[in-house]
């Protein structure tokens, strides 16, 4: 982050302006001016602060270099020992904790709390759900990562009790993958040399085991492998050394016992083979995450190179499945994701389904729509291993069968009688629907289908009609309004505080600490050493606007500042002091101007196509049309390309969804009713829940943003039906009318595509559209 040319530094500077990065050793000498003139990021480890007895830690010791921070403060509770931690407490820092799952102990939490932070942001693949439950603000699903080509999925599983058979097949798989990789290189130029991970046994004093050295000997003696292609990587031995992925001498086979060293990355690892007995304390889950990362974050032409492979030596298939599932969950996947990501040979499919049996319960909500999580204290440690609570998704998953005893505990975990009744009813319905017949979804059978995008003619080329198209045209930045109103940029600090607090809860979190900090420190409300030229230059350097030349941008920023000085009476010194808020206000003003440009361009295009913004002009002629569709520019729906945040977990068994999982569909409500109607229509072959703002989803342009219709349907006669659902309260809004207009325009330019906006459960409009 200290390197000004690094992507990390550039992205932070773009959001925050200039900032200082310090290590703890440097922060011990930090002066007040450093904190008062800009943002400061202190990079540290928890070990610098976390200890039962803190007397030996430098950050807690009295420090004469830090005394200026407490000048004029007489409250001994605030002054403390003049230590670095006392400075933190005074300034109320925003704390970011990476790998937060490692810092969930009471000591770690107490340590963070002792800094009096304004907020603590955790980054983790596995948020704490039980001991000190994390408040999850944002969660990225496995399907989303897969759709961005970050993961090799699904994970194919093979199990046999004879270790020689398992090892033989694992080696054969790696060799086949290497041949596929060579063919891939000829097609794309990308070089991949697949690696086999072997998880060996620990040493035992009582029985013979397959330790790393034994496995290596067997690979050489029984399978003829070259010792140069094998490396043992354990806590005691590291034969990998300094070799990196891509080196010519990088091994094809790596043998480990427990975890590889933390942070070690090997995206070319494709195959995992384990000798470990699944009942051992440290099982396959510790290394399974190593074979899931996709090389170069790019999908391969050969499908075999888009998957990961696991081979286990065991006669307990169910135990291996559970261990793999736990491994996926430990690596950040939800239990419901894990269920869909393990693929077994055909003869094991029934057993696989049995082992992954689960009960998914929607958490009850109070009158304000707030989710009520269960009281986990009623469960034993063994029970908690089976239970996964995901409050942000309003879901609780119970692995395995719900016994009468566990059912009783589940009900007792909810104190409200209405909530208890809802869970009781849900458990009853789940029991009645156990092991339903599961038709293989079309995507799993290898089927695909495509939906054409909306295109626009630009000169001699057809290009995707998106938001950038609307910005291109005859307009100038000088035409943008340079006046920042009192609402857009409040005059005094207190108004700033109230305005920012009034936007949303997230905005409160974003600015509260900064505003309180200013009040606490009683800083001056201006900043000397600035003039219009230098402030204009700073804003130019810290504002990105790619749609105008630098000269145009500088001239417009200068006009904004002059208006603030002349019309609002603000001084340059005051504006400089508030330069970060000023920058944000100018950014918003530029966005507002761009939106007006987009709206005008969009209106012109619709008018040109025979639309008058609210009424489609029948079958418009294509003679002068600039908008069209093409079967060569389409959105493909296929296995492994479906991203979502939360899987559907309701009781209704959908039978016609194209994918095995339905993304972002609640188990009740108007959109759920629409999905049920589509699923039961005899004219429907299959349908897709089109998830908003995900790669691979179908979208249409509007003057404001990309519009993602709710459902994409393949009819049995081959036509494509796109359905958008709206409640009666929203259907008359200008933005919804615009969506309907562009949807009808898209359909009118397609040979076999239809668009319908369903309002207030009027299902007849769907029937009328497909006649």
Tab-separated table of N, CA and C in Angstrom, residues 643-699:
chain	number	residue	atom	x	y	z
A	643	UNK	N	-24.957	-17.529	-11.691
A	643	UNK	CA	-24.537	-16.893	-10.441
A	643	UNK	C	-25.744	-16.441	-9.643
A	644	UNK	N	-25.653	-16.557	-8.330
A	644	UNK	CA	-26.720	-16.115	-7.442
A	644	UNK	C	-26.126	-15.836	-6.069
A	645	UNK	N	-26.899	-15.183	-5.209
A	645	UNK	CA	-26.452	-14.904	-3.847
A	645	UNK	C	-26.966	-15.949	-2.867
A	646	UNK	N	-28.263	-16.247	-2.948
A	646	UNK	CA	-28.865	-17.215	-2.034
A	646	UNK	C	-29.737	-18.185	-2.815
A	647	UNK	N	-29.602	-19.475	-2.563
A	647	UNK	CA	-30.440	-20.458	-3.265
A	647	UNK	C	-31.844	-20.499	-2.685
A	648	UNK	N	-32.805	-20.798	-3.525
A	648	UNK	CA	-34.183	-20.976	-3.085
A	648	UNK	C	-34.250	-22.158	-2.125
A	649	UNK	N	-35.003	-22.000	-1.033
A	649	UNK	CA	-35.068	-23.057	-0.023
A	649	UNK	C	-36.496	-23.290	0.457
A	650	UNK	N	-37.459	-22.976	-0.389
A	650	UNK	CA	-38.858	-23.140	0.001
A	650	UNK	C	-39.342	-24.574	-0.157
A	651	UNK	N	-40.628	-24.788	0.176
A	651	UNK	CA	-41.200	-26.133	0.166
A	651	UNK	C	-41.716	-26.543	-1.206
A	652	UNK	N	-42.142	-25.573	-2.013
A	652	UNK	CA	-42.671	-25.925	-3.332
A	652	UNK	C	-41.552	-26.517	-4.184
A	653	UNK	N	-41.815	-27.669	-4.781
A	653	UNK	CA	-40.811	-28.356	-5.594
A	653	UNK	C	-40.952	-27.940	-7.055
A	654	UNK	N	-40.128	-27.003	-7.483
A	654	UNK	CA	-40.122	-26.609	-8.895
A	654	UNK	C	-39.535	-27.737	-9.740
A	655	UNK	N	-40.101	-27.944	-10.927
A	655	UNK	CA	-39.680	-29.062	-11.763
A	655	UNK	C	-39.119	-28.620	-13.113
A	656	UNK	N	-39.262	-27.348	-13.450
A	656	UNK	CA	-38.861	-26.933	-14.796
A	656	UNK	C	-37.745	-25.894	-14.813
A	657	UNK	N	-37.118	-25.666	-13.650
A	657	UNK	CA	-36.022	-24.687	-13.672
A	657	UNK	C	-34.845	-25.277	-14.427
A	658	UNK	N	-34.207	-24.464	-15.259
A	658	UNK	CA	-33.137	-24.943	-16.140
A	658	UNK	C	-31.937	-25.461	-15.359
A	659	UNK	N	-31.663	-24.826	-14.215
A	659	UNK	CA	-30.536	-25.223	-13.372
A	659	UNK	C	-31.035	-25.990	-12.147
A	660	UNK	N	-30.129	-26.726	-11.521
A	660	UNK	CA	-30.478	-27.481	-10.328
A	660	UNK	C	-30.780	-26.595	-9.137
A	661	UNK	N	-30.272	-25.368	-9.153
A	661	UNK	CA	-30.499	-24.399	-8.076
A	661	UNK	C	-31.270	-23.215	-8.647
A	662	UNK	N	-32.168	-22.664	-7.845
A	662	UNK	CA	-32.884	-21.444	-8.220
A	662	UNK	C	-32.328	-20.311	-7.374
A	663	UNK	N	-31.780	-19.305	-8.008
A	663	UNK	CA	-31.106	-18.242	-7.271
A	663	UNK	C	-32.015	-17.073	-6.925
A	664	UNK	N	-31.814	-16.535	-5.713
A	664	UNK	CA	-32.445	-15.281	-5.281
A	664	UNK	C	-33.962	-15.278	-5.461
A	665	UNK	N	-34.605	-16.385	-5.090
A	665	UNK	CA	-36.064	-16.450	-5.116
A	665	UNK	C	-36.556	-16.761	-3.718
A	666	UNK	N	-37.360	-15.871	-3.152
A	666	UNK	CA	-37.917	-16.106	-1.824
A	666	UNK	C	-39.024	-17.154	-1.908
A	667	UNK	N	-39.341	-17.738	-0.773
A	667	UNK	CA	-40.314	-18.833	-0.748
A	667	UNK	C	-41.752	-18.346	-0.635
A	668	UNK	N	-41.956	-17.058	-0.731
A	668	UNK	CA	-43.301	-16.488	-0.736
A	668	UNK	C	-43.226	-15.111	-1.380
A	669	UNK	N	-44.397	-14.589	-1.729
A	669	UNK	CA	-44.443	-13.276	-2.352
A	669	UNK	C	-44.883	-13.357	-3.802
A	670	UNK	N	-45.013	-12.196	-4.439
A	670	UNK	CA	-45.557	-12.113	-5.797
A	670	UNK	C	-44.632	-12.732	-6.839
A	671	UNK	N	-43.308	-12.518	-6.705
A	671	UNK	CA	-42.390	-13.111	-7.676
A	671	UNK	C	-42.365	-14.637	-7.536
A	672	UNK	N	-42.489	-15.130	-6.324
A	672	UNK	CA	-42.591	-16.570	-6.102
A	672	UNK	C	-43.846	-17.110	-6.789
A	673	UNK	N	-44.964	-16.425	-6.653
A	673	UNK	CA	-46.203	-16.855	-7.300
A	673	UNK	C	-46.049	-16.873	-8.817
A	674	UNK	N	-45.322	-15.900	-9.350
A	674	UNK	CA	-45.087	-15.848	-10.794
A	674	UNK	C	-44.261	-17.059	-11.238
A	675	UNK	N	-43.238	-17.397	-10.435
A	675	UNK	CA	-42.403	-18.559	-10.748
A	675	UNK	C	-43.227	-19.843	-10.732
A	676	UNK	N	-44.108	-19.971	-9.754
A	676	UNK	CA	-44.974	-21.155	-9.663
A	676	UNK	C	-45.865	-21.241	-10.905
A	677	UNK	N	-46.416	-20.107	-11.325
A	677	UNK	CA	-47.283	-20.105	-12.508
A	677	UNK	C	-46.513	-20.562	-13.752
A	678	UNK	N	-45.308	-20.021	-13.933
A	678	UNK	CA	-44.494	-20.404	-15.098
A	678	UNK	C	-44.154	-21.890	-15.045
A	679	UNK	N	-43.809	-22.388	-13.857
A	679	UNK	CA	-43.410	-23.787	-13.718
A	679	UNK	C	-44.561	-24.743	-14.053
A	680	UNK	N	-45.782	-24.287	-13.879
A	680	UNK	CA	-46.949	-25.151	-14.103
A	680	UNK	C	-47.568	-24.972	-15.484
A	681	UNK	N	-47.045	-24.038	-16.271
A	681	UNK	CA	-47.591	-23.828	-17.613
A	681	UNK	C	-47.205	-24.976	-18.540
A	682	UNK	N	-48.155	-25.608	-19.238
A	682	UNK	CA	-47.826	-26.710	-20.150
A	682	UNK	C	-47.006	-26.262	-21.350
A	683	UNK	N	-47.075	-24.973	-21.690
A	683	UNK	CA	-46.325	-24.481	-22.851
A	683	UNK	C	-44.845	-24.269	-22.556
A	684	UNK	N	-44.471	-24.309	-21.271
A	684	UNK	CA	-43.089	-24.005	-20.872
A	684	UNK	C	-42.239	-25.259	-20.891
A	685	UNK	N	-41.086	-25.174	-21.566
A	685	UNK	CA	-40.114	-26.268	-21.549
A	685	UNK	C	-39.257	-26.158	-20.285
A	686	UNK	N	-38.643	-24.986	-20.085
A	686	UNK	CA	-37.923	-24.698	-18.846
A	686	UNK	C	-37.775	-23.189	-18.705
A	687	UNK	N	-37.382	-22.757	-17.513
A	687	UNK	CA	-37.251	-21.330	-17.238
A	687	UNK	C	-36.052	-21.081	-16.337
A	688	UNK	N	-35.614	-19.831	-16.282
A	688	UNK	CA	-34.470	-19.433	-15.453
A	688	UNK	C	-34.863	-18.221	-14.615
A	689	UNK	N	-34.571	-18.296	-13.350
A	689	UNK	CA	-34.673	-17.110	-12.500
A	689	UNK	C	-33.476	-16.236	-12.846
A	690	UNK	N	-33.712	-15.108	-13.492
A	690	UNK	CA	-32.643	-14.235	-13.978
A	690	UNK	C	-32.174	-13.341	-12.829
A	691	UNK	N	-30.979	-13.585	-12.324
A	691	UNK	CA	-30.501	-12.901	-11.123
A	691	UNK	C	-29.867	-11.568	-11.493
A	692	UNK	N	-30.252	-10.553	-10.771
A	692	UNK	CA	-29.825	-9.183	-11.064
A	692	UNK	C	-28.330	-8.982	-10.837
A	693	UNK	N	-27.718	-8.256	-11.756
A	693	UNK	CA	-26.332	-7.788	-11.632
A	693	UNK	C	-25.331	-8.931	-11.458
A	694	UNK	N	-25.562	-10.029	-12.162
A	694	UNK	CA	-24.620	-11.144	-12.133
A	694	UNK	C	-24.092	-11.394	-13.541
A	695	UNK	N	-22.819	-11.781	-13.646
A	695	UNK	CA	-22.292	-12.119	-14.971
A	695	UNK	C	-23.067	-13.292	-15.537
A	696	UNK	N	-23.393	-13.233	-16.813
A	696	UNK	CA	-24.136	-14.311	-17.431
A	696	UNK	C	-25.633	-14.127	-17.379
A	697	UNK	N	-26.134	-13.091	-16.674
A	697	UNK	CA	-27.560	-12.823	-16.646
A	697	UNK	C	-27.958	-11.963	-17.845
A	698	UNK	N	-29.224	-12.056	-18.227
A	698	UNK	CA	-29.734	-11.283	-19.365
A	698	UNK	C	-30.181	-9.901	-18.881
A	699	UNK	N	-29.838	-8.863	-19.640
A	699	UNK	CA	-30.229	-7.514	-19.266
A	699	UNK	C	-30.564	-6.683	-20.503
